[in-house]
Coordinates of C-alpha atoms in Angstrom, one line a residue:
Chain A
M181 CA -0.2 0.5 0.1
D182 CA 1.4 3.5 -0.8
S183 CA 1.9 5.9 2.0
R184 CA 0.9 8.9 -0.3
A185 CA -2.1 7.1 -0.5
I186 CA -2.4 6.7 3.3
L187 CA -1.4 10.6 4.3
A188 CA -4.3 12.1 1.4
E189 CA -7.0 9.5 3.7
L190 CA -6.0 11.1 7.0
P191 CA -7.1 14.7 6.8
R192 CA -10.8 13.2 5.7
L193 CA -9.8 10.6 8.8
R194 CA -9.6 12.8 10.9
R195 CA -12.1 15.3 10.1
Y196 CA -15.1 12.1 10.6
A197 CA -13.5 11.2 14.0
R198 CA -13.4 14.8 15.3
A199 CA -16.9 15.4 14.3
M200 CA -18.0 11.9 15.5
L201 CA -16.0 12.4 18.9
G202 CA -15.9 15.7 19.7
D203 CA -12.6 16.2 21.2
R204 CA -9.4 16.2 19.2
A205 CA -7.3 14.2 21.3
A206 CA -9.5 11.7 21.3
A207 CA -10.7 11.4 17.2
D208 CA -6.5 11.8 16.8
D209 CA -6.3 8.6 18.9
L210 CA -8.6 6.8 17.2
V211 CA -7.2 8.0 13.9
Q212 CA -3.8 6.0 15.1
D213 CA -5.5 3.4 16.7
T214 CA -7.3 2.8 12.9
L215 CA -3.6 3.1 11.5
E216 CA -2.5 0.8 13.5
R217 CA -5.0 -1.9 13.1
A218 CA -5.3 -1.2 8.8
W219 CA -1.1 -1.9 9.1
S220 CA -1.5 -5.1 11.3
R221 CA -4.0 -6.5 8.6
I222 CA -2.2 -5.3 5.7
S223 CA -2.5 -8.1 4.0
Q224 CA -6.2 -8.0 4.0
W225 CA -6.3 -4.8 1.7
R226 CA -7.0 -5.9 -1.8
Q227 CA -4.4 -3.9 -4.2
G228 CA -7.0 -1.8 -6.3
S229 CA -10.4 -1.3 -3.9
D230 CA -11.4 1.6 -1.8
L231 CA -9.0 2.5 0.7
R232 CA -11.5 5.1 1.8
A233 CA -13.7 2.5 2.7
W234 CA -11.5 0.2 4.1
L235 CA -10.0 2.7 6.5
F236 CA -13.2 4.1 7.2
G237 CA -14.8 0.2 7.6
I238 CA -12.0 0.1 10.3
M239 CA -12.6 3.1 12.5
H240 CA -16.1 2.3 12.5
N241 CA -14.8 -1.5 13.8
L242 CA -13.0 0.1 16.7
R243 CA -15.2 2.2 17.7
I244 CA -17.7 -0.3 18.2
D245 CA -15.4 -2.0 20.5
Q246 CA -14.1 0.7 22.1
L247 CA -18.0 1.4 23.5
R248 CA -18.1 -2.4 23.4
R249 CA -15.5 -2.5 25.6
A250 CA -16.2 0.2 27.7
G251 CA -19.6 -1.0 28.7
L252 CA -21.6 1.2 27.1
A253 CA -24.8 0.4 25.9
T254 CA -24.5 2.3 22.9
T255 CA -26.8 5.5 22.6
S256 CA -30.6 3.8 22.7
L257 CA -32.7 4.5 20.0
D258 CA -35.4 5.7 21.5
E259 CA -36.5 8.6 19.8
D260 CA -39.3 9.7 21.8
A261 CA -36.8 10.5 25.0
A262 CA -34.7 13.1 23.0
E263 CA -34.4 16.2 25.1
V264 CA -35.0 18.8 23.1
P265 CA -33.5 22.0 24.5
L266 CA -35.2 26.0 23.6
R267 CA -32.5 28.0 21.9
P268 CA -32.6 31.7 22.4
T269 CA -32.1 33.3 18.9
Q270 CA -28.0 33.5 18.3
T271 CA -25.6 34.9 15.9
D272 CA -24.4 32.6 13.0
R273 CA -21.0 31.7 14.6
L274 CA -22.8 30.4 17.4
E275 CA -25.1 28.7 15.7
L276 CA -22.1 26.1 14.4
M277 CA -21.6 26.0 17.6
D278 CA -24.8 25.6 18.3
L279 CA -24.7 23.0 15.6
E280 CA -22.1 20.6 17.2
S281 CA -23.9 20.6 20.4
A282 CA -26.8 19.4 18.9
L283 CA -25.0 16.8 17.0
R284 CA -23.6 15.5 20.4
Q285 CA -27.2 15.0 21.5
L286 CA -27.9 12.5 18.4
P287 CA -27.3 8.8 18.8
D288 CA -24.5 7.4 17.4
E289 CA -26.2 5.4 15.3
Q290 CA -27.8 8.3 13.5
R291 CA -24.8 10.5 13.7
E292 CA -22.3 8.7 12.4
I293 CA -24.6 8.1 9.1
L294 CA -25.2 12.1 8.9
L295 CA -21.8 12.9 9.0
L296 CA -20.8 10.0 6.1
V297 CA -23.5 11.4 4.5
A298 CA -22.7 15.6 4.8
L299 CA -18.5 14.9 5.3
E300 CA -18.0 12.9 2.8
E301 CA -20.9 12.5 0.3
M302 CA -20.9 8.5 0.3
S303 CA -23.9 6.8 -1.2
Y304 CA -26.3 5.1 1.4
A305 CA -25.6 1.5 -0.4
D306 CA -21.6 2.7 0.1
I307 CA -22.7 4.0 3.6
A308 CA -24.9 0.3 3.8
T309 CA -21.5 -1.7 3.1
L310 CA -19.6 0.5 5.3
L311 CA -21.5 -0.4 8.2
G312 CA -22.8 -4.1 7.6
I313 CA -26.2 -2.7 7.8
P314 CA -29.4 -3.1 5.5
I315 CA -30.1 0.0 3.1
G316 CA -33.1 0.7 4.6
T317 CA -32.0 1.5 8.2
V318 CA -29.3 3.6 6.6
M319 CA -32.3 5.9 5.3
S320 CA -34.5 5.9 8.5
R321 CA -31.7 6.7 10.8
L322 CA -30.7 9.5 7.7
S323 CA -34.3 10.8 8.2
R324 CA -34.6 10.8 11.9
G325 CA -31.3 12.1 12.4
R326 CA -32.2 14.9 9.9
E327 CA -35.4 15.8 11.5
R328 CA -34.0 15.4 15.7
L329 CA -31.0 17.8 14.3
R330 CA -33.3 20.4 13.3
V331 CA -35.9 19.9 16.0
V332 CA -33.0 20.6 18.4
M333 CA -31.8 23.6 16.1
D334 CA -35.2 24.7 16.1
G335 CA -35.4 25.0 19.4
R336 CA -39.2 23.0 19.1
Q337 CA -40.5 20.2 21.1
Q338 CA -42.0 18.2 18.5
T339 CA -41.7 16.9 15.1
A340 CA -45.6 17.7 14.4
N341 CA -45.0 18.1 10.8
L342 CA -43.1 14.9 10.0
R343 CA -45.1 13.1 7.2
V344 CA -44.1 9.3 6.9
V345 CA -45.5 8.1 4.0
R346 CA -44.6 4.7 2.8
Chain B
M131 CA -46.4 14.2 -12.7
T132 CA -48.1 12.0 -10.9
S133 CA -50.3 10.4 -8.5
Q134 CA -47.7 8.3 -6.7
P135 CA -46.7 9.8 -3.0
I136 CA -44.1 10.3 -2.5
T137 CA -41.6 8.3 0.1
E138 CA -39.9 9.7 3.1
D139 CA -36.4 7.8 1.2
E140 CA -37.1 10.0 -1.8
L141 CA -37.1 13.1 0.3
Q142 CA -33.8 12.2 1.5
A143 CA -32.3 11.3 -1.5
Y144 CA -33.7 14.5 -3.0
V145 CA -31.7 16.7 -0.5
D146 CA -28.7 14.5 -1.2
D147 CA -29.1 15.2 -5.6
A148 CA -29.4 11.0 -5.1
L149 CA -32.0 11.0 -7.8
T150 CA -32.1 11.2 -11.3
P151 CA -32.5 14.6 -13.2
E152 CA -36.4 13.7 -14.0
W153 CA -36.7 12.6 -10.9
Q154 CA -35.1 15.5 -8.9
A155 CA -37.1 17.6 -11.2
A156 CA -40.6 15.9 -10.0
L157 CA -39.6 16.0 -6.9
E158 CA -39.4 20.0 -6.9
E159 CA -43.2 20.3 -8.8
H160 CA -43.9 17.9 -5.1
L161 CA -42.2 20.6 -3.4
T162 CA -44.1 23.5 -4.6
R163 CA -47.5 22.1 -3.6
H164 CA -46.0 20.7 -0.2
P165 CA -45.1 23.4 2.0
A166 CA -44.0 21.4 4.9
D167 CA -42.0 19.2 2.9
A168 CA -40.1 21.8 1.3
E169 CA -39.4 23.5 4.7
R170 CA -38.3 20.8 5.9
T171 CA -35.4 19.4 3.1
A172 CA -34.4 23.0 3.1
A173 CA -33.6 22.7 6.4
Y174 CA -32.2 19.5 5.7
R175 CA -29.8 21.3 2.8
A176 CA -28.8 23.9 5.2
Q177 CA -28.4 21.5 7.8
K178 CA -25.5 19.6 5.1
Q179 CA -24.0 22.7 4.3
A180 CA -23.7 23.8 8.1
L181 CA -21.8 20.3 9.1
K182 CA -19.2 20.4 6.2
A183 CA -18.5 24.0 7.4
L184 CA -18.3 23.6 10.7
F185 CA -15.6 20.6 10.2
Q186 CA -14.1 21.6 7.0
P187 CA -11.2 23.4 9.2
V188 CA -9.7 20.0 10.3
L189 CA -8.5 19.2 6.9
D190 CA -6.1 22.3 6.6
E191 CA -5.1 21.1 10.4
P192 CA -1.4 20.0 9.9
L193 CA -1.1 16.2 11.1
P194 CA 0.4 15.7 14.3
D195 CA 3.6 14.1 14.2
R196 CA 2.0 11.1 15.5
L197 CA -0.3 10.0 12.6
Q198 CA 2.4 11.7 9.6
T199 CA 4.5 8.7 11.0
L200 CA 1.8 5.7 10.7
S201 CA 0.8 6.5 6.8
V202 CA 4.7 4.4 5.7
Q203 CA 4.6 0.6 7.2
P204 CA 6.1 0.5 10.4
L205 CA 9.1 -1.8 10.9
R206 CA 7.7 -4.9 13.0
A207 CA 9.6 -6.7 15.5
P208 CA 11.9 -9.7 14.7
T209 CA 8.7 -11.8 16.3
G210 CA 6.3 -10.0 13.8
G211 CA 2.7 -8.5 14.8
G212 CA 2.1 -5.2 14.7
W213 CA 4.0 -1.8 15.6
T214 CA 2.1 -2.0 19.1
G215 CA 2.2 -4.9 20.1
G216 CA 6.2 -5.5 18.3
L217 CA 7.6 -2.6 20.8
W218 CA 5.3 -3.2 23.5
Q219 CA 6.3 -7.3 23.8
R220 CA 9.9 -5.8 22.7
L221 CA 10.0 -3.6 26.0
A222 CA 8.0 -5.9 27.8
A223 CA 10.6 -8.8 27.4
G224 CA 13.2 -6.7 28.7
L225 CA 11.7 -5.7 31.6
L226 CA 10.5 -8.9 32.3
V227 CA 14.1 -9.9 31.3
A228 CA 15.5 -7.9 34.5
A229 CA 12.1 -8.2 36.8
L230 CA 13.4 -12.1 36.7
G231 CA 17.0 -11.0 37.4
G232 CA 16.2 -8.4 40.3
A233 CA 13.6 -11.0 41.5
G234 CA 16.2 -13.9 41.7
G235 CA 18.5 -11.5 43.1
W236 CA 16.7 -10.9 45.7
L237 CA 15.3 -14.3 46.7
A238 CA 19.0 -15.5 46.8
H239 CA 19.9 -12.6 48.4
G240 CA 22.4 -13.6 51.1
Q241 CA 24.5 -15.7 47.9
Y242 CA 25.0 -12.4 46.0
L243 CA 27.1 -9.9 46.2
Q244 CA 25.3 -6.0 46.8
G245 CA 26.4 -5.1 43.4
D246 CA 25.8 -7.6 41.9
R247 CA 21.5 -7.6 42.7
M248 CA 22.1 -4.0 41.9
A249 CA 22.9 -4.6 38.1
R250 CA 20.4 -6.9 37.4
M251 CA 17.7 -3.8 38.5
V252 CA 16.2 -2.4 35.6
P253 CA 17.4 0.6 34.1
L254 CA 15.4 3.8 34.8
S255 CA 14.9 5.2 31.3
H256 CA 13.6 1.5 30.7
Q257 CA 11.1 1.0 33.2
A258 CA 9.5 4.8 32.3
A259 CA 9.7 4.3 28.9
V260 CA 7.6 1.3 29.6
A261 CA 5.4 2.8 31.6
H262 CA 5.2 5.1 29.4
V263 CA 4.1 4.0 26.3
V264 CA 1.8 1.4 28.3
Y265 CA -0.3 4.7 30.2
S266 CA 0.1 7.1 27.7
P267 CA -2.1 5.9 24.7
D268 CA -4.5 5.0 27.1
V269 CA -7.8 7.0 25.9
R270 CA -9.9 6.5 28.6
R271 CA -7.2 6.0 31.9
P272 CA -4.0 7.2 31.5
V273 CA -4.4 8.3 34.6
E274 CA -5.6 7.0 38.4
I275 CA -6.0 10.5 39.2
A276 CA -6.8 13.6 37.2
A277 CA -4.9 17.2 37.6
D278 CA -8.6 18.7 39.3
Q279 CA -7.9 16.8 42.1
E280 CA -4.2 17.7 42.0
E281 CA -4.2 18.0 46.2
A282 CA -5.3 14.7 46.2
L283 CA -2.7 13.4 44.2
V284 CA 0.4 15.0 45.5
K285 CA -0.9 13.7 49.3
W286 CA -1.4 10.0 47.9
L287 CA 1.8 9.8 45.8
S288 CA 3.6 11.5 48.6
K289 CA 2.3 9.1 51.6
R290 CA 2.8 6.4 49.2
L291 CA 6.6 7.7 48.6
G292 CA 7.1 8.2 51.9
T293 CA 8.4 11.5 50.7
P294 CA 7.0 14.7 49.5
V295 CA 6.7 14.8 45.9
R296 CA 5.0 17.1 43.4
P297 CA 4.5 17.3 39.7
P298 CA 6.2 20.6 38.3
K299 CA 4.2 22.9 36.1
L300 CA 5.0 22.5 32.8
G301 CA 2.4 24.8 31.7
A302 CA 4.9 28.2 29.9
L303 CA 5.9 25.5 27.8
G304 CA 2.7 23.9 26.7
Y305 CA 2.5 21.0 29.0
E306 CA -0.5 20.6 31.4
L307 CA -1.0 18.5 34.1
V308 CA -3.6 15.3 33.1
G309 CA -2.9 13.2 36.3
G310 CA -0.9 10.6 37.8
R311 CA -0.7 6.9 38.9
L312 CA 1.5 5.0 41.3
L313 CA 3.3 1.6 39.9
P314 CA 5.5 -0.8 41.1
G315 CA 9.3 -0.1 40.7
N316 CA 11.9 -2.5 41.3
S317 CA 11.4 -2.3 44.7
G318 CA 8.6 -0.8 45.9
P319 CA 6.4 2.0 44.8
V320 CA 7.0 4.9 42.5
A321 CA 4.8 7.9 40.6
Q322 CA 4.4 9.2 36.9
F323 CA 2.6 12.4 36.0
M324 CA 1.2 12.7 32.6
Y325 CA 0.5 16.0 30.4
H326 CA -0.5 16.8 27.4
D327 CA -0.1 19.7 25.1
A328 CA -2.8 21.1 22.5
S329 CA -2.2 18.8 20.3
G330 CA -2.9 16.1 22.8
Q331 CA 0.8 14.8 22.6
R332 CA 1.8 12.9 26.1
M333 CA 5.0 13.1 27.7
T334 CA 5.2 11.5 31.5
L335 CA 7.5 12.0 34.1
Y336 CA 8.5 9.1 36.2
V337 CA 9.7 10.0 39.4
T338 CA 11.6 7.3 42.1
T339 CA 13.0 7.0 45.4
E340 CA 15.2 3.7 44.9
S341 CA 17.8 5.4 42.6
I342 CA 20.9 3.0 42.4
E343 CA 23.4 5.6 42.5
K344 CA 23.1 7.3 45.4
R345 CA 24.1 10.2 43.5
D346 CA 23.6 12.6 41.7
T347 CA 23.9 12.6 38.2
G348 CA 23.8 14.8 34.9
F349 CA 21.2 14.9 31.8
R350 CA 21.2 11.4 30.8
F351 CA 19.7 10.7 27.2
A352 CA 17.9 7.1 26.0
R353 CA 15.8 6.0 23.1
E354 CA 13.5 3.4 24.1
G355 CA 11.9 2.8 20.9
P356 CA 10.0 5.9 19.5
V357 CA 10.0 7.2 23.1
N358 CA 12.8 10.0 23.9
V359 CA 13.9 9.3 27.7
F360 CA 16.0 11.9 29.7
Y361 CA 16.8 10.7 33.1
W362 CA 19.0 12.1 36.1
V363 CA 19.3 10.8 40.2
D364 CA 19.1 14.6 42.4
G365 CA 19.1 13.6 45.9
K366 CA 17.1 10.6 47.0
F367 CA 14.7 11.2 43.9
G368 CA 15.1 9.8 40.1
Y369 CA 13.5 11.2 37.4
A370 CA 12.7 10.7 33.6
L371 CA 11.0 12.0 31.7
S372 CA 9.2 10.7 28.2
A373 CA 7.8 11.5 25.4
G374 CA 7.3 10.4 22.0
I375 CA 8.4 14.0 20.9
D376 CA 12.2 15.6 19.0
K377 CA 15.0 15.0 21.7
G378 CA 15.5 19.2 21.1
E379 CA 12.6 19.6 22.5
L380 CA 12.2 17.0 25.1
A381 CA 15.3 18.6 26.5
K382 CA 13.9 22.1 27.3
V383 CA 11.0 20.4 29.2
A384 CA 13.6 18.4 31.0
T385 CA 16.1 21.4 32.2
A386 CA 12.4 23.4 33.5
V387 CA 11.6 20.2 35.2
Y388 CA 14.8 20.1 37.0
D389 CA 14.9 23.8 37.5
Q390 CA 11.7 23.9 39.5
L391 CA 12.4 20.1 41.4
D392 CA 15.7 21.8 42.0
Q393 CA 14.6 24.7 43.8
K394 CA 12.7 22.6 46.4

């Protein structure tokens, strides 16, 4: 594997880890663990396949391991338990910081999909493969995550106007 | 179009421009007639842009050395295994051999000359480097007592080491105290203080009262794998400062540590 190719992926891995974890040091620790694991499994890497997807997959699995080892269940998907704080009117600058804190209020499963779509612009099918879940699950988590983020940002109490047609 | 109802999935895909052009256009037409959907999809698009803007700056940050280094395949230990495992094994094997030697010497106490037993003790720099490699990568529990309880930390470690110890203040050099822990040394407790800089780079100061040479020494330098160590003996204390940083930078911090501890 070409180290230039890896170097090229590092900024994206760091960005995603930072967005997922919030904390800079913890995010870089995760990226470092990802690279170490990647090198230790370099024999499993197939030349010509998608390096970015491979690295993101390793990172995802490491994170699952960490959560499991720490005895933390991944955040509950119970939609109704969501706390929705009221937000006073703020400037754009504060709004970005606000967005970050709102993002923390999403369950892990929703946040990761939202970020893979928004930051990485991955296709739904690629995300499904990466996370090892059906594409329908990707779609429903994306939909719930976006709506929850919107509600948190709007400081609204209920998702009254969410109309699900199916 | 169309008598077909628009699904939630289609609305999401519309936000991500993941539909065919005709389909995108059909959705747009739908939105003109459904203001609630229009408002919602507009909010999602804005959200997506805002997320990008929020984390975009990370892409332009300089890469930390520890990550840059790992873009090249790390050298493996002769026994194989990953970088971390290999380093670990090498350091730990050395420690084990030395510890067994030390224990053997200890158990056979009367039969060995004092000097012989001493020679079998693990060198300060090596002990410190192993402790650094073991604890500094720990994300969740790098220390036993964190810096926000510094007073309790100082009290506890001083009590266990049987003499006052205190972490030097390295804020002026960009290193903040993370906390500390108690570790087993060659024959008793030793203390480890951990620091980190703004980039998360960690540094540990290993403090022992069981120094082999009962006389002061100047700075000594050792390289243990990727860890650089400055160590010295001052009075009854042996100190070792370890970090995966450049020797010159580490020397600067070591000098500051020495100056502070010497002033007591």
